[in-house]
Amino acid sequence: MELEDIYKQFHKPLMVFIMKRVSNPNIAEDIVQDVFTKITASITSLKEEEKIRSWIYNITRNAIIDYYRSKKPTTVFPSELVDVNQLENHDLSKELSACIRPMVNQLRHKYKEAIELTELQGMSQKELSRHLGMSFSGAKSRVQRGRLKLKELLIACCHIEADSYGNIIDFHNEINVSGDSCKHSNDCACK
């Protein structure tokens, strides 16, 4: 099969396939171009022409994966909250930790207790399960839900920028649509 025929036959279906996975049309077009570059470079390695469709879609899936791997987020929040003792080692983290306490206090009691004991006081989740008289998996779930709710509060209040290792490099108060700062701004260091 000629490259021109491959392009005519597969360009639109590949765009649809990629757009389902990448919502930006410009990025999708870049990925399609990357796919056709790879097809051009390695068409000679295709041994069975009847398998061209699966071969092309395999290249496309890999190109989408490569795109997401190469995408470097500028705003991240670590999936694990940092221990307060570790926060003292870094000034920005130390300032941001001032935001955490008032937000922890906004959580429902069961999540507040789980976060305070594990993240702020250093209790293990196993110890938490014994302390609360619940299963280990129940304690883990409670801590995870508490972290998620705390993360939502933090992200709503503070714009946090981190490097690729998750180290905080900058943060500032998030301004909402009406131009007001978040409701935690009196307690928050993100100013």
Backbone as a ProteinNet text record, in pm:
[ID]
protein_1_A
[PRIMARY]
MELEDIYKQFHKPLMVFIMKRVSNPNIAEDIVQDVFTKITASITSLKEEEKIRSWIYNITRNAIIDYYRSKKPTTVFPSELVDVNQLENHDLSKELSACIRPMVNQLRHKYKEAIELTELQGMSQKELSRHLGMSFSGAKSRVQRGRLKLKELLIACCHIEADSYGNIIDFHNEINVSGDSCKHSNDCACK
[TERTIARY]
85	0	89.5	54.4	131.3	103.1	201.8	186.7	69.8	52	-58	-192.9	-204.8	-328.4	-351.1	-243	-252	-302.2	-246.9	-287.1	-435.9	-478.9	-619	-713.5	-674	-760.6	-764.2	-652	-642.7	-640.8	-620.5	-607.3	-730	-849.4	-970.1	-1000.1	-995.7	-1023.1	-922.5	-797.3	-697.4	-725.3	-768.7	-803.6	-917.6	-1018.3	-1131.4	-1082	-1000.5	-944.9	-864.6	-780.4	-694.2	-776.5	-873.5	-955.9	-1035.7	-1065.7	-1134.5	-1042.6	-913.5	-815.8	-743.4	-739.9	-675.4	-775.2	-824.1	-934.2	-891.9	-764	-717	-691.4	-764.3	-747.3	-607	-540.8	-404.6	-307.4	-322.1	-236.3	-267.5	-396.3	-435.6	-373	-374.5	-313.3	-162.9	-98.5	45.2	72.7	-12.2	6.4	-14.7	-116	-139	-16.5	38.7	158	274.3	288	392.1	371.3	245.7	212.7	251.7	217.4	250.7	401.4	470.8	617.4	673.4	619.6	665.1	627.6	508.7	467.3	564	595.8	688.2	824.5	871	1004	1010.2	898.3	907.4	811.8	758.2	666.2	731.6	861.4	931.5	937.1	917.6	921.1	789	685.4	556.3	566.4	555.2	573.4	444	331.3	204	113.4	93.4	17	-127.1	-182.5	-320.7	-335.4	-223.7	-227	-194.8	-203.6	-164.2	-250.6	-380.5	-470	-427.7	-409.9	-370.3	-231.1	-143	-7.8	-14	-96.6	-110.5	-173	-275.7	-339	-246.5	-160.9	-61.8	37	82.5	170.8	98.8	-28.6	-107	-122.4	-156.2	-167.6	-36.2	73.5	205.1	236.5	196.1	219.2	138.5	16.4	-65.8	-1	46.7	116.4	240.7	316.7	436.7	400.7	289.2	245.4	220.3	144.8	113.9	237.7	329.5	453.8	538.5	540.4	625.6	562.7	432.7	361.8	407.7	465	517.2	418.1	352.3	255.4	324.7	263.3	319.2	250.1	129.4	57.8	27.5	85.1	61.1	41.2	-23.1	-35.4	4.2	102.7	147.7	33.5	30.7	-76	-64.7	52.8	73.3	103.6	33.7	63.2	198	269.7	403	391.3	473	478.8	520.7	457.2	487.9	635	696.6	838.9	924.9	885.2	959.4	935.8	818.3	786.7	881.5	931.4	1018.2	1149.9	1185.5	1310.6	1303.9	1188.1	1174.5	1081.7	1127.8	1051.2	912.7	903.9	773.7	680.3	732	649.9	606.8	695.6	665.5	552.7	559.9	453.6	321.4	328.5	207.2	145.8	229	175.7	84.4	105	16.4	-125.8	-139.7	-272.1	-341.7	-263.6	-321.1	-403.6	-352.8	-422.1	-565.7	-589.5	-728.4	-815.7	-756.4	-834.2	-865.3	-771.7	-798.3	-916.6	-921.2	-1031.2	-1166	-1165.9	-1289.4	-1345.9	-1263.9	-1306.9	-1407.9	-1491.2	-1579.8	-1493.4	-1547.6	-1470.1	-1391.4	-1455.2	-1385.9	-1263.6	-1271.6	-1157.3	-1053.4	-1101.8	-1011.9	-925.7	-989	-916.3	-813.4	-853.7	-763.1	-642.7	-665.7	-556.1	-465.7	-524.9	-442.6	-351.7	-408.1	-329.2	-221.6	-255.2	-157	-61.8	-114.8	-30.8	38.6	-29.8	27.1	97.5	54.5	118	202.6	203.1	291.9	247.2	121.3	71.9	59.1	96.5	81.4	-66.7	-102.5	-241.2	-279.9	-185.5	-209.5	-244.2	-165.4	-193	-327.6	-359.3	-487.4	-602.6	-589	-696.6	-718.9	-610.4	-623.7	-683.1	-635.1	-681.2	-831.7	-879.8	-1021.1	-1106.8	-1041.7	-1115.7	-1183.2	-1113.3	-1168.6	-1067.1	-1110.3	-1019.8	-911.1	-800.6	-690.1	-735.3	-810.9	-856.6	-953.6	-1034.7	-1124.8	-1047.8	-941	-857.4	-786.7	-734.4	-668	-764.4	-886	-986.9	-1019.9	-1031.8	-1065.2	-953.9	-829.2	-716.1	-714.4	-734	-733.3	-844.3	-964.4	-1075.2	-1046.2	-988.5	-951.3	-848.1	-749.1	-647	-710.3	-801.3	-867.4	-947.8	-1021.9	-1101.4	-1010.9	-900	-804.3	-739.4	-706.8	-649	-745.1	-874.2	-974	-980.7	-977.3	-978.9	-854.9	-738.8	-613.7	-611.2	-652.5	-650.5	-750.1	-864	-962.2	-907.9	-818.3	-766.5	-632.7	-545	-407.4	-370.1	-302.8	-243	-102.9	-77.5	49.5	126.9	250.6	337.7	447.4	475.2	577.8	665.5	787.7	875.3	836.7	907.2	871.7	890.2	958.8	977.6	872.5	782.7	679.4	719.8	839.1	883.1	812.6	757.5	684.4	782.8	755.9	844.1	777	643.1	572.6	427.1	362.7	219.7	167.1	39.1	-25.6	-173.7	-240.9	-383.4	-457.8	-553.9	-636.4	-749.1	-770.7	-879.2	-995.3	-1116.4	-1230.2	-1289.8	-1392.9	-1452.3	-1502.2	-1553.6	-1605.3	-1494.9	-1369.5	-1256.9	-1218.8	-1287.7	-1257.3	-1153.9	-1080.4	-989.7	-1073	-1010.4	-1083.1	-1129.4	-1224.5	-1281.1	-1182.3	-1071.1	-970.6	-862	-875.1	-764.4	-718.9	-806.1	-762.4	-665.2	-685.5	-601.1	-485.9	-489.9	-400.3	-278.1	-165.4	-40.9	-28.9	-122	-117.3	-163.2	-93	-134.9	-35.4
-117.8	0	124	220.9	344	436.6	520.4	612.8	709.6	754.9	846.6	779.7	653.3	578.2	557.2	530	512.3	641.2	753.8	883.3	908.3	887.6	911.4	822	696.9	600.7	620.2	659	656.8	793.8	902.6	1032.3	1067.1	1067	1104	1006.2	874.5	782	796	824.8	843.6	971.3	1077	1201.1	1176	1102.7	1070.5	988.3	888.9	801.5	883	971.8	1052.3	1156	1218.8	1320.9	1263.4	1134.3	1071	1061.4	1068.9	1053.2	1182.7	1275.7	1406.2	1510.2	1594.6	1683.9	1806.3	1833	1950.6	1914.3	1976.3	1941.3	1968.4	2073.2	2102.4	1993.4	1949.1	1841.2	1712.4	1687.3	1567.5	1568	1683.1	1693.3	1669.6	1722.6	1697.6	1548.7	1482.2	1338.2	1262.3	1301.4	1236.4	1253	1373.8	1396.5	1310.6	1299.9	1215	1069.2	1025.1	887.7	864.6	958.1	939.4	948.2	1025.6	1027.7	890.8	831.5	698.2	591.7	605.7	511.3	518.9	640.8	660.3	599.5	619.6	571.4	419.7	356.3	212.5	125.8	178.7	101.3	-25.7	-19.8	-137.4	-251.3	-220.8	-326.7	-402.8	-352.1	-420.5	-543.2	-658.8	-784	-828.8	-812.4	-858.4	-737.8	-704.7	-585.3	-591.9	-711.5	-722.9	-682.6	-668.6	-626.4	-477.5	-403.6	-262.4	-180.3	-210.1	-133.7	-147.7	-268.4	-288.6	-231.2	-240.8	-185.2	-33.4	33.6	179.6	222.1	151	187.6	160.6	62.4	37.6	154.7	201.6	319.2	440	455	568.4	562.6	445.6	431.3	466.5	418.9	449.3	599.1	664.3	809	886.7	842.5	907.2	888.8	768.7	741.5	828.2	838.3	923.4	1068.6	1115.2	1252.8	1273.9	1184	1201.4	1186.5	1101.5	1087.9	1213.9	1276.6	1394.2	1520.9	1516.6	1634	1660	1775.5	1810.6	1903.8	1857	1944.2	2058.2	2175.6	2289.3	2306	2257.5	2265.2	2123.8	2084.9	1951.7	1960.2	1861.3	1846.6	1703.6	1681.5	1545.4	1458	1331.3	1241.9	1210	1217.5	1197.8	1333.9	1369.8	1495.9	1484.6	1593.8	1594.9	1606.5	1531.6	1538.1	1678.8	1735	1871	1884.5	1781.1	1788.1	1806.7	1746.5	1763	1901.5	1958.4	2089.9	2196.4	2180.9	2281.8	2294.5	2195	2198.3	2292.6	2337.2	2420.7	2537.1	2660.5	2779.2	2784.1	2756.1	2760.9	2656.4	2537.8	2433.1	2471.3	2537.1	2580.8	2683.2	2777.7	2877.5	2811.7	2719.1	2652.4	2568.6	2514.7	2433.6	2515.9	2649.4	2736.9	2733	2700.9	2688.9	2559.7	2458.4	2325.9	2317.1	2368.4	2354.2	2407.9	2532.9	2580.4	2496.4	2443.7	2362.2	2226.1	2169.5	2043.2	2064.1	2179.6	2209.4	2220.6	2242.1	2250.5	2112.3	2008.1	1872.9	1819.6	1724.4	1654.4	1587.3	1570.6	1523.1	1395.3	1297.1	1169.8	1186.6	1274.1	1297.4	1385.9	1484.3	1572.9	1491.4	1402.2	1319.7	1230.8	1168.9	1080	1156.3	1274	1354.2	1407.3	1459	1511	1402.8	1284.6	1178.8	1123.1	1102.1	1040.1	1140.6	1247.6	1340.6	1443.9	1490.7	1597.7	1546.6	1429.8	1376	1252.6	1205.5	1096.5	956.6	938.4	805.1	722.9	596.5	511.1	477	437.1	400.9	275.6	187.4	67	108.2	202.7	253	325	398.8	468.5	368.9	258.2	158.5	103.1	77.8	29.5	138.8	261.6	375	398.7	386.1	411.3	286	170.5	45.1	5.7	26.5	-9	-91.2	-149.2	-230.8	-143	-207	-135.2	-74.7	-152.9	-100.5	16.1	11.1	122.4	247.9	230.2	344.3	403.1	315.5	362.8	443.6	392.7	462.6	598.4	602.6	729.1	831.9	787.8	879	926	833.9	870.9	970.2	946	1039.4	1175	1172.3	1297.1	1373.8	1302.9	1366.9	1429.7	1355.4	1405.4	1531.6	1530.9	1648.5	1766.5	1739.2	1844.2	1899.2	1810.3	1852.2	1944.7	1908.5	1991.8	2130.8	2136.7	2266.3	2348.5	2282.8	2352.9	2405	2321.5	2361.8	2474.7	2472.9	2580.3	2712	2705.1	2824.9	2869.9	2775.9	2808.7	2750.2	2829.1	2780.6	2734.5	2605.4	2548.2	2503.1	2549.2	2505.5	2420	2309.7	2218.5	2176	2135.2	2082.9	1938.5	1874.8	1738.9	1637.2	1675.9	1586.3	1607.9	1702.9	1731.1	1833.6	1893.5	1997.3	2128.2	2192.7	2317.2	2426.7	2492.3	2600.5	2736.7	2739	2865.3	2836.6	2930.8	2923.2	3063.4	3081.1	3208.7	3185	3283.4	3275.9	3268.3	3179	3163.4	3265.7	3337.8	3435.8	3370.2	3375.2	3310.4	3399.6	3350.7	3418.5	3558.8	3577.3	3709.1	3805.1	3760	3845.6	3841.9	3759.1	3747.6	3639.2	3653.2	3547.4	3435.2	3323	3210.5	3243.8	3164.4	3191.7	3166.1	3099.7	3070.4	3176.7	3284	3377.4	3443.3	3459.1	3518	3426.9	3296.3	3199.3	3151	3181.7	3118.8	3205.4	3138.5	3208.4	3236.3	3188.3	3203	3341.8	3443	3580.1	3644.4
0	0	0	-81.3	-93.6	24.7	58.8	171.1	150.5	28.2	-0.8	25.4	-12.4	11.8	162.1	232.7	378.2	442.1	398.4	453	426.3	302.4	266.8	346.5	364	431.4	583.2	642.6	788.7	857.4	783.7	850.9	935.4	876.9	951.9	1065.2	1040.7	1152.3	1267.3	1233.9	1339.7	1418.4	1349.5	1419.9	1518.3	1475.1	1563.2	1682.2	1654.9	1759.2	1860.9	1811.3	1899.6	1976	1910.1	1976.5	2093	2089	2201.9	2323.4	2299.5	2407.5	2442.5	2346.9	2366.3	2316.9	2404.2	2366.5	2285.2	2274.7	2202.1	2055.4	1959.5	1818.1	1764.1	1813.1	1767	1810.6	1934.3	1983.6	1908.8	1883.9	1809.3	1670.3	1604.3	1471	1478.4	1582	1600.9	1617	1693.9	1715.6	1585.3	1506.4	1376.5	1287.2	1283.8	1202	1250.7	1381.6	1439.4	1398.6	1400.7	1360.8	1215.2	1126.7	985.3	960.5	1040.8	1031.3	1068	1174	1216.5	1114.2	1055.5	951.2	833.8	791.2	679.3	710.3	831.9	869.3	882.4	915.6	943.3	862.1	752.7	669	615	594.2	541.2	642.6	770.6	872.2	880.2	813.4	812.8	723.5	783.5	709.6	639.9	708.2	652.1	629.4	502.8	468.2	517.7	532.9	580.2	728	798.1	938.4	954.1	844	847.2	943.5	947.5	1035	1181.4	1228.7	1369.1	1394.3	1295.4	1307.7	1323.9	1242.2	1249	1381.6	1425.8	1553	1671.9	1659.1	1764.4	1771.8	1656.5	1651.3	1711.4	1679	1729	1880.7	1933.2	2079.5	2147.2	2091.6	2149	2141.2	2032.8	2019.2	2123.5	2150.6	2253.7	2390.6	2417.8	2544.6	2555.3	2446.1	2445.5	2475	2418.1	2443.1	2592.3	2653.8	2795.8	2883.9	2843.5	2920.9	2912.8	2796.9	2778.1	2833.9	2855.8	2907	3049.9	3070.9	3203	3271.7	3376.7	3443.7	3516.6	3510.5	3583.4	3717.4	3726.1	3852	3896.5	4007.1	4060	4209.5	4261	4405.1	4433.2	4518.1	4542.4	4592.4	4548.1	4590.2	4738.5	4791.1	4934.4	4995.7	5100.1	5167.3	5235.3	5237.4	5295.8	5446.6	5519.3	5664.8	5705.5	5806.2	5850.5	5887	5943.6	5978.2	5853.9	5742.3	5617.7	5558.9	5583.2	5528.9	5580.6	5702.6	5760.8	5685.1	5606	5530.9	5411.4	5374.8	5256.2	5288.2	5266.7	5304.5	5240.4	5109.3	5043.9	5102.1	5123.5	5181.8	5322	5392.7	5529.3	5527.9	5435.6	5424.1	5385.4	5290.3	5245.2	5356.6	5443.5	5552.7	5642.5	5644.6	5721.7	5665.4	5536.8	5474.7	5515.6	5542.4	5562.2	5689.8	5800.1	5929	5924.6	5876.6	5872.6	5779.3	5674.6	5581.9	5640.9	5715.8	5785.1	5879	5943.3	6035.6	5964.6	5832.5	5754.9	5720.2	5733.3	5697.8	5798.7	5754.1	5847.7	5953.3	6072.6	6187.3	6156.9	6092.9	6071.3	5980.4	5879.8	5791.7	5860	5933.5	6007.7	6103.5	6178.5	6275	6204.6	6094.5	6021.2	5967.1	5909.6	5853.5	5963.5	6071.1	6181	6237.8	6261.4	6324.3	6231.6	6104.8	6014.7	5952.7	5897.2	5822.2	5910	6013	6094	6219.2	6270.4	6390.8	6363.3	6239	6200.2	6238.9	6274.6	6309.2	6180.9	6186.5	6068.3	6050.2	5930.5	5904.7	5982.3	6003.8	6084.7	6227.9	6283	6418	6422.2	6316.7	6309.3	6315.6	6243.6	6243.3	6383.8	6457	6595.7	6684.3	6668.4	6749.3	6732.4	6608.7	6580.7	6591.6	6611.2	6621.7	6491.6	6382.7	6251.9	6173.3	6062.9	5981.7	5919.9	5885.3	5821.3	5688.6	5609.3	5479.6	5499.5	5604.1	5634.7	5671.9	5751.3	5790.8	5668.9	5581.6	5460	5374.1	5358.7	5278.3	5338.1	5469.5	5535.3	5514.6	5527.6	5506.5	5361.1	5266.7	5124.8	5092.8	5146.1	5121.9	5185.2	5304.6	5370.9	5290.7	5237.7	5154.2	5030.9	4968.9	4848.3	4878.9	4988.2	5025.2	5060.3	5128.4	5161.8	5035	4943.2	4815.5	4741.3	4738.7	4671.8	4734.7	4867.3	4935.9	4901.4	4902.5	4872.9	4730.4	4637	4496.4	4471.5	4541.3	4526.2	4579.6	4675.5	4741.3	4683.5	4658.2	4622.2	4487	4407.4	4282.9	4321	4308	4351.7	4229.4	4217.9	4109.4	4169.1	4102.3	4150.9	4034.9	4067.9	3964.1	3935.6	3844.7	3804.8	3916.6	4024.8	4138.8	4246.6	4227.1	4325.5	4429.3	4414.6	4507.6	4474.2	4574.1	4552.8	4515	4400.8	4357.3	4368.3	4370.8	4388.4	4420.7	4485.9	4509.1	4534.2	4506	4534.6	4552.3	4609.8	4635.6	4503.7	4494.9	4375.6	4382.1	4274.7	4267.1	4193.4	4251.1	4186.1	4077.1	4010.6	3895.6	3930.4	4051.1	4089.2	4130.9	4125.8	4159.9	4306.3	4384	4526.2	4549.9	4658.2	4700	4760	4783.7	4841.1	4982.3	5032.3	5164.2	5277	5247.4	5349.5	5354.5	5275.5	5258.6	5388.1	5486.3	5613.2	5686.6	5673.5	5742.2	5655.7	5528.8	5432.9	5403.9	5385.7	5353.3	5204.1	5124.7	4978.3	4937.3	4975.2	4942.7	4850
[MASK]
+++++++++++++++++++++++++++++++++++++++++++++++++++++++++++++++++++++++++++++++++++++++++++++++++++++++++++++++++++++++++++++++++++++++++++++++++++++++++++++++++++++++++++++++++++++++++++++++

